[in-house]
């Protein structure tokens, strides 16, 4: 009876350790994958938004300069000539 109890206790200990290791590995892998995916998505979105805003801003600046040149600078240049 005593050896059966010790065997059951050892089996329970093995099951607890295996479950603990499995849960720890699962949580660790989940956290690592989540962090990697989160960082990748954050960097991708940040770069995309930065490039998008930069392109829009540069287009707006070039449009404003073009309108300014066509309305102000070129007529003066033509009138002075």
XYZ file of C-alpha atoms in Angstrom:
81
model
C 0.000 0.000 0.000
C 2.820 2.356 0.856
C 4.628 1.736 -2.439
C 1.373 2.225 -4.366
C 0.870 5.570 -2.643
C 4.455 6.576 -3.447
C 3.931 5.516 -7.068
C 0.742 7.576 -7.314
C 2.499 10.554 -5.751
C 5.403 10.239 -8.204
C 2.963 9.941 -11.108
C 1.061 13.003 -9.908
C 4.335 14.901 -9.569
C 5.359 13.932 -13.110
C 1.960 14.994 -14.477
C 2.136 18.326 -12.642
C 5.676 18.981 -13.894
C 4.758 18.041 -17.469
C 1.648 20.242 -17.403
C 3.620 23.105 -15.860
C 6.369 22.823 -18.475
C 3.807 22.575 -21.279
C 1.907 25.622 -20.036
C 5.142 27.560 -19.507
C 6.410 26.733 -23.005
C 3.013 27.516 -24.532
C 2.778 30.864 -22.745
C 6.402 31.697 -23.567
C 5.940 30.872 -27.265
C 2.630 32.749 -27.335
C 4.179 35.833 -25.735
C 7.216 35.744 -28.029
C 5.059 35.320 -31.139
C 2.672 38.032 -29.947
C 5.517 40.464 -29.251
C 7.221 39.729 -32.575
C 3.973 40.119 -34.524
C 3.057 43.264 -32.579
C 6.473 44.839 -33.188
C 6.405 43.859 -36.868
C 2.905 45.276 -37.364
C 3.774 48.428 -35.397
C 6.949 49.030 -37.423
C 5.157 48.272 -40.701
C 2.272 50.623 -39.888
C 4.649 53.324 -38.636
C 6.810 53.133 -41.771
C 3.745 53.011 -44.028
C 2.137 56.021 -42.332
C 5.432 57.924 -42.322
C 6.021 57.277 -46.031
C 2.383 58.065 -46.848
C 2.459 61.346 -44.907
C 5.838 62.249 -46.389
C 4.613 61.604 -49.939
C 1.387 63.560 -49.368
C 3.325 66.408 -47.752
C 5.865 66.550 -50.566
C 3.089 66.493 -53.160
C 1.289 69.321 -51.380
C 4.487 71.359 -51.143
C 5.236 70.827 -54.817
C 1.649 71.739 -55.710
C 1.814 74.930 -53.644
C 5.152 75.846 -55.197
C 3.786 75.141 -58.669
C 0.689 77.281 -58.062
C 2.820 80.042 -56.547
C 5.195 79.929 -59.496
C 2.423 79.941 -62.074
C 0.451 82.735 -60.391
C 3.164 85.019 -59.021
C 6.623 84.425 -60.408
C 5.913 83.647 -64.054
C 3.528 86.584 -64.716
C 6.063 89.008 -63.192
C 8.810 87.460 -65.271
C 6.690 87.710 -68.417
C 5.625 91.287 -67.598
C 9.185 92.366 -66.906
C 10.364 90.853 -70.163
